[in-house]
Amino acid sequence: MLRFTRMKTPAKKDFPIEEIRQLLEPGPVVLVSSAWKGRRNIMTMGWHTVLEFTPSLVGCVIAESNVSFDMIRRSRECVINVPTLDLIDKVVAIGNSDGDTVDKFAKFHLTPVKAAQVAAPLIAECHASLECRLHDARLVKKYNFFIFEVIKAHVAPSPKYPRTIHYRGQGLFVTSGPVINKSRHFTKWRGAPNF
């Protein structure tokens, strides 16, 4: 049985609301690959969230000014690739380059791999690649929010818990840390933790 003790409460101060993303980033930075009419692109993205387990839905914010926005809106598909810490410099460089002027696969020495169900390529160097189709576009015009269904997932068998990259804003990143197993304390609901 778990025992709880009163914790010391930290003193809090006002925080700029335009910077709260530093506190709430939901997951690892990803590389989104897209393809449309013979062109391909990669963008770095940190604004995404799992929305549903079945079907597997992921919501992503893609700025309209990004080359990938139009390619994904037209093709209605993409691949969400999960890089690891060893790719941090390429992840940052991709995020700071323009897909209209650069073939990012060639410039950053990344290997495109043919996907099984979408035209956009997988990135071989990434730990995981999720082939996605646009599931719901109703929020794209107002919020640049795409809702994708993951239709095929590819994951490297090791490491089991890769060192992923998480953006904190202002050019700062953290990595995933040690695994802490508390699974015996979870109540199961539809095969997933109930929180």
Coordinates of N, CA, C and O in Angstrom, one line a residue:
M1 N 0.8 -1.2 0.0 CA 0.0 0.0 0.0 C 0.9 1.2 0.0 O 1.9 1.3 0.7
L2 N 0.5 2.2 -0.8 CA 1.2 3.5 -0.9 C 0.9 4.3 0.3 O -0.2 4.4 0.8
R3 N 2.0 5.0 0.9 CA 1.8 5.9 1.9 C 2.2 7.3 1.4 O 3.2 7.5 0.7
F4 N 1.4 8.3 1.8 CA 1.7 9.6 1.3 C 2.1 10.6 2.5 O 1.4 10.5 3.5
T5 N 3.0 11.4 2.3 CA 3.4 12.4 3.3 C 3.2 13.8 2.7 O 3.2 13.9 1.4
R6 N 3.0 14.8 3.5 CA 2.9 16.1 3.0 C 4.2 16.6 2.4 O 5.3 16.4 3.0
M7 N 4.1 17.1 1.2 CA 5.3 17.6 0.5 C 5.5 19.1 0.8 O 4.5 19.8 1.0
K8 N 6.7 19.5 0.7 CA 7.0 21.0 0.7 C 6.3 21.6 -0.5 O 6.5 21.1 -1.6
T9 N 5.6 22.7 -0.3 CA 5.0 23.4 -1.5 C 5.9 24.5 -2.0 O 6.3 25.3 -1.2
P10 N 6.2 24.5 -3.3 CA 7.0 25.5 -3.8 C 6.3 26.9 -3.9 O 5.1 26.9 -4.1
A11 N 7.1 27.9 -3.6 CA 6.5 29.3 -3.8 C 6.4 29.5 -5.3 O 7.2 29.1 -6.1
K12 N 5.2 30.1 -5.7 CA 5.0 30.3 -7.1 C 5.0 31.8 -7.4 O 4.7 32.6 -6.5
K13 N 5.3 32.2 -8.6 CA 5.2 33.5 -9.1 C 4.5 33.6 -10.4 O 4.3 32.6 -11.0
D14 N 4.1 34.8 -10.8 CA 3.4 35.0 -12.1 C 4.3 34.5 -13.2 O 5.5 34.6 -13.1
F15 N 3.7 34.0 -14.2 CA 4.4 33.4 -15.4 C 3.7 33.9 -16.6 O 2.5 34.0 -16.7
P16 N 4.5 34.3 -17.7 CA 3.8 34.8 -18.9 C 3.0 33.8 -19.6 O 3.5 32.7 -19.9
I17 N 1.7 34.1 -19.8 CA 0.8 33.1 -20.4 C 1.2 32.7 -21.8 O 0.9 31.5 -22.2
E18 N 1.9 33.5 -22.5 CA 2.3 33.2 -23.9 C 3.5 32.1 -23.9 O 3.8 31.6 -24.9
E19 N 4.0 31.8 -22.7 CA 5.1 30.9 -22.6 C 4.7 29.6 -21.9 O 5.6 28.8 -21.5
I20 N 3.4 29.4 -21.6 CA 3.0 28.2 -20.9 C 3.3 26.9 -21.6 O 3.4 25.8 -21.0
R21 N 3.5 26.9 -22.9 CA 3.9 25.7 -23.6 C 5.1 25.0 -23.0 O 5.3 23.8 -23.1
Q22 N 6.0 25.8 -22.4 CA 7.2 25.2 -21.7 C 6.8 24.3 -20.6 O 7.5 23.4 -20.2
L23 N 5.6 24.5 -20.1 CA 5.1 23.6 -19.0 C 4.2 22.4 -19.4 O 4.1 21.4 -18.7
L24 N 3.6 22.6 -20.6 CA 2.6 21.6 -21.0 C 3.0 20.8 -22.2 O 2.2 20.0 -22.7
E25 N 4.1 20.9 -22.8 CA 4.5 20.2 -24.0 C 4.2 18.7 -23.7 O 4.7 18.1 -22.8
P26 N 3.3 18.1 -24.6 CA 2.9 16.7 -24.3 C 3.8 15.6 -24.7 O 3.6 14.5 -24.2
G27 N 4.7 15.8 -25.6 CA 5.5 14.6 -26.0 C 6.7 15.0 -26.7 O 7.1 16.2 -26.7
P28 N 7.4 14.1 -27.4 CA 8.7 14.4 -28.0 C 8.5 15.2 -29.2 O 7.5 15.2 -29.9
V29 N 9.6 15.9 -29.6 CA 9.6 16.6 -30.8 C 9.7 15.5 -31.9 O 10.3 14.5 -31.8
V30 N 8.9 15.8 -33.0 CA 8.9 14.8 -34.1 C 9.3 15.5 -35.4 O 9.3 16.7 -35.5
L31 N 9.6 14.7 -36.4 CA 9.9 15.1 -37.7 C 8.7 14.6 -38.6 O 8.5 13.4 -38.7
V32 N 8.0 15.5 -39.2 CA 6.9 15.2 -40.0 C 7.3 15.2 -41.5 O 7.7 16.3 -42.0
S33 N 7.2 14.1 -42.2 CA 7.5 14.0 -43.6 C 6.3 14.1 -44.4 O 5.2 13.5 -44.0
S34 N 6.3 14.7 -45.5 CA 5.2 14.8 -46.4 C 5.6 14.7 -47.9 O 6.8 14.9 -48.2
A35 N 4.6 14.5 -48.7 CA 4.9 14.4 -50.2 C 3.7 14.9 -50.9 O 2.5 14.6 -50.5
W36 N 3.9 15.6 -52.0 CA 2.8 16.1 -52.9 C 3.4 16.4 -54.2 O 4.3 17.2 -54.4
K37 N 2.8 15.8 -55.3 CA 3.1 16.0 -56.7 C 4.6 16.1 -56.9 O 5.2 17.0 -57.5
G38 N 5.3 15.0 -56.5 CA 6.8 14.9 -56.8 C 7.7 15.6 -55.8 O 8.9 15.5 -55.9
R39 N 7.1 16.4 -54.9 CA 7.9 17.1 -53.9 C 7.8 16.4 -52.6 O 6.8 15.7 -52.3
R40 N 8.8 16.5 -51.7 CA 8.8 16.0 -50.4 C 9.4 17.0 -49.4 O 10.1 17.9 -49.8
N41 N 9.0 16.9 -48.2 CA 9.5 17.8 -47.2 C 9.6 17.2 -45.8 O 8.9 16.1 -45.6
I42 N 10.3 17.8 -44.9 CA 10.4 17.4 -43.5 C 10.2 18.7 -42.7 O 10.8 19.7 -43.0
M43 N 9.4 18.6 -41.7 CA 9.3 19.7 -40.7 C 9.5 19.2 -39.3 O 9.2 18.1 -39.0
T44 N 10.0 20.1 -38.5 CA 10.2 19.8 -37.1 C 8.9 20.2 -36.4 O 8.4 21.3 -36.7
M45 N 8.3 19.4 -35.5 CA 7.1 19.8 -34.8 C 7.1 19.3 -33.4 O 7.5 18.2 -33.0
G46 N 6.6 20.2 -32.5 CA 6.5 19.9 -31.1 C 5.1 20.0 -30.6 O 4.8 19.6 -29.5
W47 N 4.1 20.5 -31.4 CA 2.8 20.7 -31.0 C 1.9 19.5 -31.5 O 1.3 19.6 -32.6
H48 N 1.8 18.5 -30.7 CA 0.9 17.3 -31.1 C 0.4 16.7 -29.8 O 1.0 16.9 -28.7
T49 N -0.6 15.9 -30.0 CA -1.2 15.2 -28.8 C -2.0 14.0 -29.2 O -2.6 14.0 -30.3
V50 N -1.9 12.9 -28.5 CA -2.8 11.7 -28.7 C -4.2 12.1 -28.3 O -4.4 12.7 -27.3
L51 N -5.2 11.8 -29.2 CA -6.5 12.2 -28.9 C -7.4 11.0 -28.6 O -8.4 11.1 -27.9
E52 N -7.1 9.8 -29.2 CA -7.9 8.6 -29.0 C -7.0 7.4 -29.3 O -6.1 7.4 -30.0
F53 N -7.4 6.3 -28.6 CA -6.7 5.0 -28.8 C -7.2 4.2 -30.0 O -6.4 3.7 -30.7
T54 N -8.5 4.1 -30.1 CA -9.1 3.3 -31.2 C -10.3 4.1 -31.8 O -11.3 4.2 -31.1
P55 N -10.2 4.6 -33.1 CA -9.0 4.5 -33.9 C -7.9 5.4 -33.3 O -8.2 6.3 -32.5
S56 N -6.7 5.1 -33.6 CA -5.5 5.9 -33.1 C -5.5 7.2 -33.7 O -5.1 7.4 -34.9
L57 N -5.9 8.3 -33.0 CA -5.9 9.6 -33.5 C -4.9 10.5 -32.8 O -4.7 10.5 -31.6
V58 N -4.2 11.3 -33.6 CA -3.2 12.3 -33.2 C -3.6 13.7 -33.7 O -3.8 13.8 -34.9
G59 N -3.6 14.7 -32.8 CA -3.8 16.0 -33.3 C -2.5 16.8 -33.4 O -1.6 16.6 -32.5
C60 N -2.3 17.6 -34.5 CA -1.1 18.3 -34.7 C -1.3 19.7 -35.2 O -2.2 19.9 -36.0
V61 N -0.6 20.6 -34.6 CA -0.6 22.0 -35.1 C 0.5 22.2 -36.1 O 1.7 22.0 -35.8
I62 N 0.1 22.6 -37.3 CA 1.1 22.9 -38.4 C 0.8 24.3 -38.9 O -0.3 24.6 -39.4
A63 N 1.7 25.2 -38.7 CA 1.5 26.6 -39.1 C 1.3 26.7 -40.6 O 1.9 26.1 -41.4
E64 N 0.3 27.6 -41.0 CA 0.0 27.8 -42.4 C 1.1 28.3 -43.2 O 1.2 28.0 -44.4
S65 N 2.1 29.0 -42.6 CA 3.2 29.5 -43.3 C 4.3 28.4 -43.6 O 5.2 28.6 -44.4
N66 N 4.1 27.2 -43.0 CA 5.0 26.1 -43.2 C 4.8 25.5 -44.6 O 3.6 25.2 -44.9
V67 N 5.8 25.1 -45.3 CA 5.6 24.4 -46.6 C 4.8 23.1 -46.4 O 4.0 22.8 -47.3
S68 N 5.1 22.5 -45.3 CA 4.4 21.2 -45.1 C 2.9 21.4 -45.0 O 2.1 20.5 -45.3
F69 N 2.4 22.5 -44.5 CA 1.0 22.8 -44.3 C 0.2 22.5 -45.6 O -0.8 21.7 -45.6
D70 N 0.6 23.1 -46.7 CA -0.1 22.9 -47.9 C 0.0 21.5 -48.5 O -0.9 20.9 -49.0
M71 N 1.2 21.0 -48.4 CA 1.5 19.6 -48.9 C 0.6 18.6 -48.2 O 0.0 17.7 -48.8
I72 N 0.5 18.7 -46.8 CA -0.3 17.8 -46.0 C -1.8 18.1 -46.3 O -2.6 17.1 -46.4
R73 N -2.2 19.3 -46.4 CA -3.6 19.6 -46.6 C -4.1 19.1 -47.9 O -5.2 18.5 -48.0
R74 N -3.2 19.1 -48.9 CA -3.6 18.6 -50.3 C -3.5 17.1 -50.4 O -4.4 16.5 -50.9
S75 N -2.5 16.5 -49.8 CA -2.3 15.1 -49.9 C -3.1 14.3 -48.9 O -3.4 13.1 -49.0
R76 N -3.5 15.0 -47.8 CA -4.3 14.5 -46.7 C -3.6 13.3 -46.0 O -4.2 12.4 -45.4
E77 N -2.2 13.4 -46.0 CA -1.5 12.3 -45.3 C -0.1 12.8 -44.9 O 0.4 13.8 -45.5
C78 N 0.6 12.1 -44.1 CA 2.0 12.4 -43.7 C 2.5 11.2 -42.9 O 1.8 10.2 -42.7
V79 N 3.8 11.3 -42.5 CA 4.4 10.4 -41.6 C 5.0 11.2 -40.4 O 5.7 12.2 -40.6
I80 N 4.6 10.8 -39.2 CA 5.2 11.4 -38.0 C 6.3 10.5 -37.6 O 6.1 9.3 -37.2
N81 N 7.5 11.0 -37.6 CA 8.8 10.3 -37.3 C 9.3 10.7 -35.9 O 9.3 11.9 -35.7
V82 N 9.7 9.8 -35.1 CA 10.2 10.1 -33.7 C 11.7 10.0 -33.7 O 12.2 8.8 -33.7
P83 N 12.4 11.1 -33.7 CA 13.8 11.1 -33.6 C 14.3 10.9 -32.2 O 13.6 11.0 -31.2
T84 N 15.6 10.5 -32.0 CA 16.2 10.3 -30.7 C 17.3 11.4 -30.6 O 17.6 12.1 -31.5
L85 N 17.8 11.4 -29.4 CA 18.8 12.5 -29.0 C 20.0 12.6 -30.0 O 20.4 13.7 -30.3
D86 N 20.4 11.5 -30.6 CA 21.5 11.6 -31.5 C 21.2 12.4 -32.8 O 22.1 12.8 -33.5
L87 N 19.9 12.7 -33.0 CA 19.5 13.5 -34.2 C 19.2 15.0 -33.8 O 18.7 15.8 -34.6
I88 N 19.5 15.4 -32.6 CA 19.1 16.8 -32.1 C 19.6 17.9 -33.0 O 18.8 18.8 -33.3
D89 N 20.8 17.8 -33.5 CA 21.3 18.9 -34.3 C 20.6 19.0 -35.7 O 20.3 20.1 -36.2
K90 N 20.3 17.8 -36.2 CA 19.5 17.8 -37.5 C 18.1 18.2 -37.2 O 17.5 18.9 -38.1
V91 N 17.5 17.9 -36.1 CA 16.1 18.3 -35.8 C 16.0 19.8 -35.7 O 15.1 20.4 -36.3
V92 N 17.0 20.4 -35.1 CA 17.0 21.9 -35.0 C 17.3 22.5 -36.3 O 16.6 23.5 -36.7
A93 N 18.2 22.0 -37.1 CA 18.5 22.6 -38.4 C 17.3 22.4 -39.4 O 17.0 23.4 -40.1
I94 N 16.6 21.3 -39.3 CA 15.4 21.1 -40.2 C 14.4 22.2 -39.8 O 13.8 22.8 -40.7
G95 N 14.2 22.4 -38.5 CA 13.2 23.4 -38.1 C 13.6 24.8 -38.4 O 12.7 25.7 -38.5
N96 N 14.9 25.1 -38.8 CA 15.3 26.4 -39.1 C 15.6 26.5 -40.6 O 16.3 27.4 -41.0
S97 N 15.1 25.6 -41.4 CA 15.4 25.7 -42.9 C 14.0 25.7 -43.6 O 13.0 25.2 -43.1
D98 N 14.1 26.2 -44.8 CA 12.9 26.4 -45.7 C 12.8 25.2 -46.7 O 13.6 25.1 -47.5
G99 N 11.6 24.5 -46.6 CA 11.4 23.4 -47.6 C 11.2 23.9 -49.0 O 11.3 23.0 -49.9
D100 N 11.0 25.1 -49.2 CA 10.8 25.6 -50.6 C 12.2 25.7 -51.3 O 12.3 25.7 -52.5
T101 N 13.3 25.9 -50.5 CA 14.6 26.1 -51.1 C 15.5 24.9 -50.9 O 16.6 24.9 -51.5
V102 N 15.2 24.0 -50.1 CA 16.1 22.9 -49.7 C 15.4 21.5 -49.7 O 14.3 21.4 -49.3
D103 N 16.1 20.5 -50.3 CA 15.7 19.1 -50.1 C 16.3 18.7 -48.8 O 17.5 18.4 -48.7
K104 N 15.4 18.6 -47.7 CA 15.9 18.4 -46.4 C 16.5 17.0 -46.2 O 17.4 16.7 -45.4
F105 N 16.0 16.0 -47.0 CA 16.5 14.7 -46.9 C 18.0 14.7 -47.4 O 18.9 14.1 -46.7
A106 N 18.2 15.3 -48.5 CA 19.6 15.4 -49.0 C 20.5 16.3 -48.1 O 21.6 15.8 -47.8
K107 N 20.1 17.5 -47.8 CA 20.9 18.4 -47.0 C 21.3 17.8 -45.7 O 22.5 18.0 -45.2
F108 N 20.4 17.1 -45.0 CA 20.7 16.6 -43.7 C 21.0 15.2 -43.6 O 21.1 14.6 -42.5
H109 N 21.3 14.6 -44.8 CA 21.7 13.2 -44.9 C 20.8 12.2 -44.2 O 21.2 11.4 -43.4
L110 N 19.5 12.4 -44.4 CA 18.5 11.5 -43.9 C 18.0 10.6 -45.0 O 17.9 11.0 -46.2
T111 N 17.6 9.3 -44.7 CA 17.3 8.3 -45.6 C 15.7 8.2 -45.8 O 15.1 7.8 -44.8
P112 N 15.2 8.6 -46.9 CA 13.7 8.3 -47.1 C 13.5 6.9 -47.4 O 14.2 6.2 -48.2
V113 N 12.5 6.3 -46.8 CA 12.1 4.9 -47.0 C 10.6 4.9 -47.4 O 9.8 5.6 -46.8
K114 N 10.3 4.1 -48.4 CA 8.9 4.0 -48.9 C 8.0 3.5 -47.8 O 8.3 2.5 -47.2
A115 N 6.9 4.3 -47.6 CA 5.9 3.9 -46.7 C 5.0 2.8 -47.2 O 4.9 2.6 -48.4
A116 N 4.3 2.1 -46.4 CA 3.5 1.0 -46.8 C 2.1 1.5 -47.3 O 1.5 0.9 -48.2
Q117 N 1.6 2.6 -46.7 CA 0.2 3.0 -47.0 C 0.0 4.4 -47.4 O -1.1 4.8 -47.8
V118 N 1.1 5.3 -47.3 CA 1.0 6.7 -47.7 C 2.1 7.0 -48.6 O 3.1 6.3 -48.7
A119 N 2.0 8.1 -49.4 CA 3.1 8.5 -50.3 C 4.2 9.2 -49.6 O 5.4 9.2 -50.1
A120 N 4.0 9.8 -48.4 CA 5.1 10.5 -47.7 C 6.1 9.4 -47.2 O 5.7 8.3 -46.8
P121 N 7.4 9.7 -47.3 CA 8.4 8.7 -46.9 C 8.6 8.7 -45.4 O 8.4 9.6 -44.6
L122 N 9.0 7.5 -44.9 CA 9.5 7.3 -43.5 C 10.9 7.9 -43.5 O 11.6 8.0 -44.5
I123 N 11.4 8.2 -42.3 CA 12.8 8.6 -42.1 C 13.5 7.4 -41.4 O 13.2 7.1 -40.3
A124 N 14.4 6.8 -42.1 CA 15.1 5.6 -41.6 C 15.8 5.8 -40.3 O 15.8 4.9 -39.5
E125 N 16.4 6.9 -40.1 CA 17.2 7.2 -38.9 C 16.4 7.4 -37.6 O 16.9 7.4 -36.5
C126 N 15.1 7.6 -37.8 CA 14.2 7.8 -36.6 C 13.8 6.5 -35.9 O 13.7 5.5 -36.6
H127 N 13.6 6.5 -34.6 CA 13.3 5.4 -33.9 C 11.9 4.8 -34.3 O 11.7 3.6 -34.3
A128 N 11.0 5.7 -34.6 CA 9.6 5.2 -35.0 C 9.1 6.1 -36.1 O 9.5 7.2 -36.2
S129 N 8.2 5.5 -36.9 CA 7.5 6.2 -38.0 C 6.1 5.8 -38.0 O 5.8 4.6 -38.0
L130 N 5.2 6.8 -38.0 CA 3.7 6.6 -37.9 C 3.1 7.1 -39.2 O 3.1 8.3 -39.4
E131 N 2.6 6.2 -40.0 CA 1.9 6.6 -41.3 C 0.6 7.1 -40.9 O -0.2 6.4 -40.2
C132 N 0.2 8.3 -41.4 CA -1.0 8.9 -41.0 C -1.9 9.4 -42.2 O -1.3 9.9 -43.2
R133 N -3.2 9.3 -42.0 CA -4.1 9.9 -43.0 C -5.0 11.0 -42.2 O -5.3 10.8 -41.1
L134 N -5.3 12.0 -42.9 CA -6.1 13.1 -42.3 C -7.5 12.5 -42.0 O -8.2 11.9 -42.8
H135 N -7.9 12.6 -40.7 CA -9.1 12.0 -40.2 C -10.2 13.1 -40.1 O -11.4 12.9 -40.4
D136 N -9.8 14.3 -39.7 CA -10.7 15.4 -39.5 C -10.0 16.7 -39.8 O -9.0 17.0 -39.2
A137 N -10.6 17.5 -40.7 CA -9.9 18.8 -41.1 C -10.8 20.0 -40.6 O -10.4 21.1 -41.0
R138 N -11.8 19.8 -39.8 CA -12.6 20.9 -39.4 C -12.0 22.0 -38.7 O -12.4 23.1 -38.7
L139 N -10.9 21.7 -38.0 CA -10.2 22.7 -37.2 C -9.0 23.3 -37.9 O -8.3 24.2 -37.3
V140 N -8.7 22.9 -39.1 CA -7.5 23.4 -39.8 C -7.6 24.8 -40.2 O -6.7 25.6 -39.9
K141 N -8.7 25.2 -40.7 CA -8.9 26.6 -41.2 C -8.8 27.6 -40.0 O -8.1 28.6 -40.1
K142 N -9.4 27.3 -38.9 CA -9.5 28.2 -37.7 C -8.2 28.1 -36.8 O -7.7 29.1 -36.4
Y143 N -7.7 26.9 -36.6 CA -6.6 26.7 -35.6 C -5.3 26.1 -36.2 O -4.4 25.8 -35.4
N144 N -5.3 25.7 -37.5 CA -4.2 25.0 -38.1 C -4.0 23.6 -37.4 O -2.9 23.1 -37.3
F145 N -5.1 23.1 -36.9 CA -5.1 21.8 -36.1 C -5.6 20.7 -37.0 O -6.7 20.6 -37.4
F146 N -4.7 19.8 -37.3 CA -5.0 18.6 -38.1 C -5.2 17.4 -37.2 O -4.4 17.2 -36.3
I147 N -6.2 16.6 -37.5 CA -6.5 15.4 -36.7 C -6.2 14.2 -37.7 O -6.9 14.0 -38.7
F148 N -5.1 13.5 -37.3 CA -4.7 12.4 -38.2 C -5.1 11.0 -37.5 O -5.1 10.9 -36.3
E149 N -5.3 10.0 -38.4 CA -5.5 8.7 -37.9 C -4.2 7.9 -38.3 O -3.7 8.0 -39.4
V150 N -3.5 7.3 -37.3 CA -2.4 6.5 -37.6 C -2.8 5.2 -38.1 O -3.6 4.5 -37.5
I151 N -2.4 4.9 -39.4 CA -2.9 3.7 -40.1 C -1.8 2.6 -40.1 O -2.1 1.5 -40.5
K152 N -0.6 2.9 -39.8 CA 0.5 1.9 -39.8 C 1.7 2.5 -38.9 O 2.0 3.7 -39.1
A153 N 2.2 1.7 -38.1 CA 3.3 2.1 -37.2 C 4.5 1.2 -37.4 O 4.4 0.0 -37.4
H154 N 5.7 1.8 -37.4 CA 6.9 1.1 -37.5 C 7.8 1.6 -36.4 O 8.0 2.8 -36.2
V155 N 8.3 0.7 -35.6 CA 9.2 1.0 -34.4 C 10.4 0.1 -34.4 O 10.3 -1.1 -34.5
A156 N 11.5 0.7 -34.1 CA 12.8 -0.1 -33.9 C 12.6 -1.0 -32.7 O 12.1 -0.5 -31.7
P157 N 13.0 -2.2 -32.7 CA 12.9 -3.1 -31.5 C 13.7 -2.7 -30.3 O 13.4 -3.0 -29.2
S158 N 14.8 -1.9 -30.5 CA 15.6 -1.4 -29.4 C 16.1 -0.1 -29.8 O 16.3 0.3 -30.9
P159 N 16.4 0.8 -28.8 CA 16.1 0.5 -27.4 C 14.6 0.5 -27.1 O 13.8 1.2 -27.8
K160 N 14.2 -0.2 -26.0 CA 12.8 -0.2 -25.7 C 12.3 1.2 -25.2 O 11.2 1.6 -25.5
Y161 N 13.1 1.9 -24.6 CA 12.8 3.3 -24.1 C 13.8 4.2 -24.7 O 14.8 4.5 -24.0
P162 N 13.6 4.7 -25.9 CA 14.7 5.6 -26.5 C 14.7 7.0 -25.8 O 13.8 7.4 -25.2
R163 N 15.9 7.6 -26.0 CA 16.1 9.0 -25.4 C 15.5 10.0 -26.4 O 16.1 10.4 -27.4
T164 N 14.2 10.4 -26.2 CA 13.5 11.3 -27.1 C 13.8 12.7 -26.7 O 14.3 13.0 -25.6
I165 N 13.5 13.7 -27.6 CA 13.8 15.1 -27.4 C 12.5 15.8 -27.1 O 11.5 15.6 -27.8
H166 N 12.5 16.7 -26.1 CA 11.3 17.4 -25.7 C 11.7 18.9 -25.7 O 12.6 19.3 -25.0
Y167 N 10.9 19.7 -26.4 CA 11.2 21.2 -26.5 C 10.5 21.9 -25.3 O 9.3 21.7 -25.0
R168 N 11.3 22.8 -24.7 CA 10.8 23.6 -23.6 C 10.6 25.1 -24.0 O 10.2 25.9 -23.1
G169 N 10.9 25.5 -25.2 CA 10.8 26.8 -25.6 C 12.1 27.6 -25.5 O 13.0 27.1 -24.8
Q170 N 12.2 28.7 -26.2 CA 13.4 29.5 -26.2 C 14.7 28.7 -26.5 O 15.8 29.0 -25.9
G171 N 14.6 27.8 -27.3 CA 15.8 27.0 -27.7 C 16.3 26.0 -26.8 O 17.4 25.4 -26.9
L172 N 15.5 25.7 -25.7 CA 15.9 24.7 -24.7 C 15.2 23.4 -24.9 O 14.0 23.3 -25.1
F173 N 15.9 22.3 -24.8 CA 15.4 20.9 -24.9 C 15.7 20.1 -23.6 O 16.7 20.4 -23.0
V174 N 14.9 19.2 -23.3 CA 15.2 18.1 -22.3 C 15.0 16.8 -23.0 O 14.4 16.7 -24.1
T175 N 15.6 15.8 -22.4 CA 15.4 14.4 -23.0 C 14.6 13.6 -22.0 O 14.5 13.9 -20.8
S176 N 14.1 12.5 -22.5 CA 13.4 11.6 -21.7 C 14.4 11.0 -20.7 O 15.5 10.8 -21.1
G177 N 14.0 10.7 -19.5 CA 14.9 10.2 -18.5 C 14.7 8.8 -18.2 O 14.2 8.0 -18.9
P178 N 15.1 8.4 -16.9 CA 14.9 7.0 -16.5 C 13.5 6.5 -16.5 O 12.6 7.3 -16.2
V179 N 13.2 5.3 -16.7 CA 11.9 4.7 -16.7 C 11.5 4.4 -15.3 O 12.3 3.8 -14.5
I180 N 10.4 4.8 -14.8 CA 9.9 4.6 -13.5 C 8.6 3.7 -13.6 O 7.6 4.2 -14.2
N181 N 8.6 2.5 -13.2 CA 7.5 1.6 -13.4 C 6.6 1.6 -12.2 O 6.9 1.1 -11.1
K182 N 5.4 2.2 -12.4 CA 4.3 2.2 -11.4 C 3.1 1.5 -11.9 O 2.0 1.7 -11.4
S183 N 3.3 0.6 -12.8 CA 2.1 -0.1 -13.5 C 1.3 -0.9 -12.5 O 0.1 -1.0 -12.7
R184 N 1.8 -1.4 -11.4 CA 1.0 -2.2 -10.5 C 0.0 -1.3 -9.7 O -0.9 -1.8 -9.1
H185 N 0.2 0.0 -9.7 CA -0.7 0.9 -9.0 C -1.8 1.5 -9.9 O -2.6 2.3 -9.4
F186 N -1.8 1.1 -11.2 CA -2.8 1.6 -12.1 C -4.1 0.8 -12.2 O -4.0 -0.4 -12.1
T187 N -5.2 1.5 -12.3 CA -6.4 0.9 -12.6 C -6.6 0.8 -14.1 O -6.3 1.8 -14.7
K188 N -6.9 -0.3 -14.6 CA -6.9 -0.5 -16.1 C -8.3 -0.1 -16.6 O -9.3 -0.4 -16.0
W189 N -8.3 0.6 -17.7 CA -9.5 1.0 -18.4 C -9.3 0.9 -19.9 O -8.4 1.5 -20.4
R190 N -10.0 0.0 -20.6 CA -9.8 -0.3 -22.0 C -8.3 -0.5 -22.3 O -7.8 0.0 -23.3
G191 N -7.6 -1.2 -21.5 CA -6.2 -1.5 -21.7 C -5.2 -0.3 -21.5 O -4.1 -0.4 -21.9
A192 N -5.7 0.8 -21.0 CA -4.8 1.9 -20.8 C -5.0 2.5 -19.4 O -6.0 2.3 -18.7
P193 N -4.0 3.1 -18.9 CA -4.1 3.7 -17.6 C -5.3 4.7 -17.5 O -5.5 5.4 -18.5
N194 N -5.9 4.7 -16.4 CA -7.1 5.5 -16.2 C -6.8 6.9 -15.6 O -7.0 7.2 -14.5
F195 N -6.1 7.7 -16.4 CA -5.8 9.1 -16.0 C -5.5 9.9 -17.3 O -5.3 9.5 -18.3

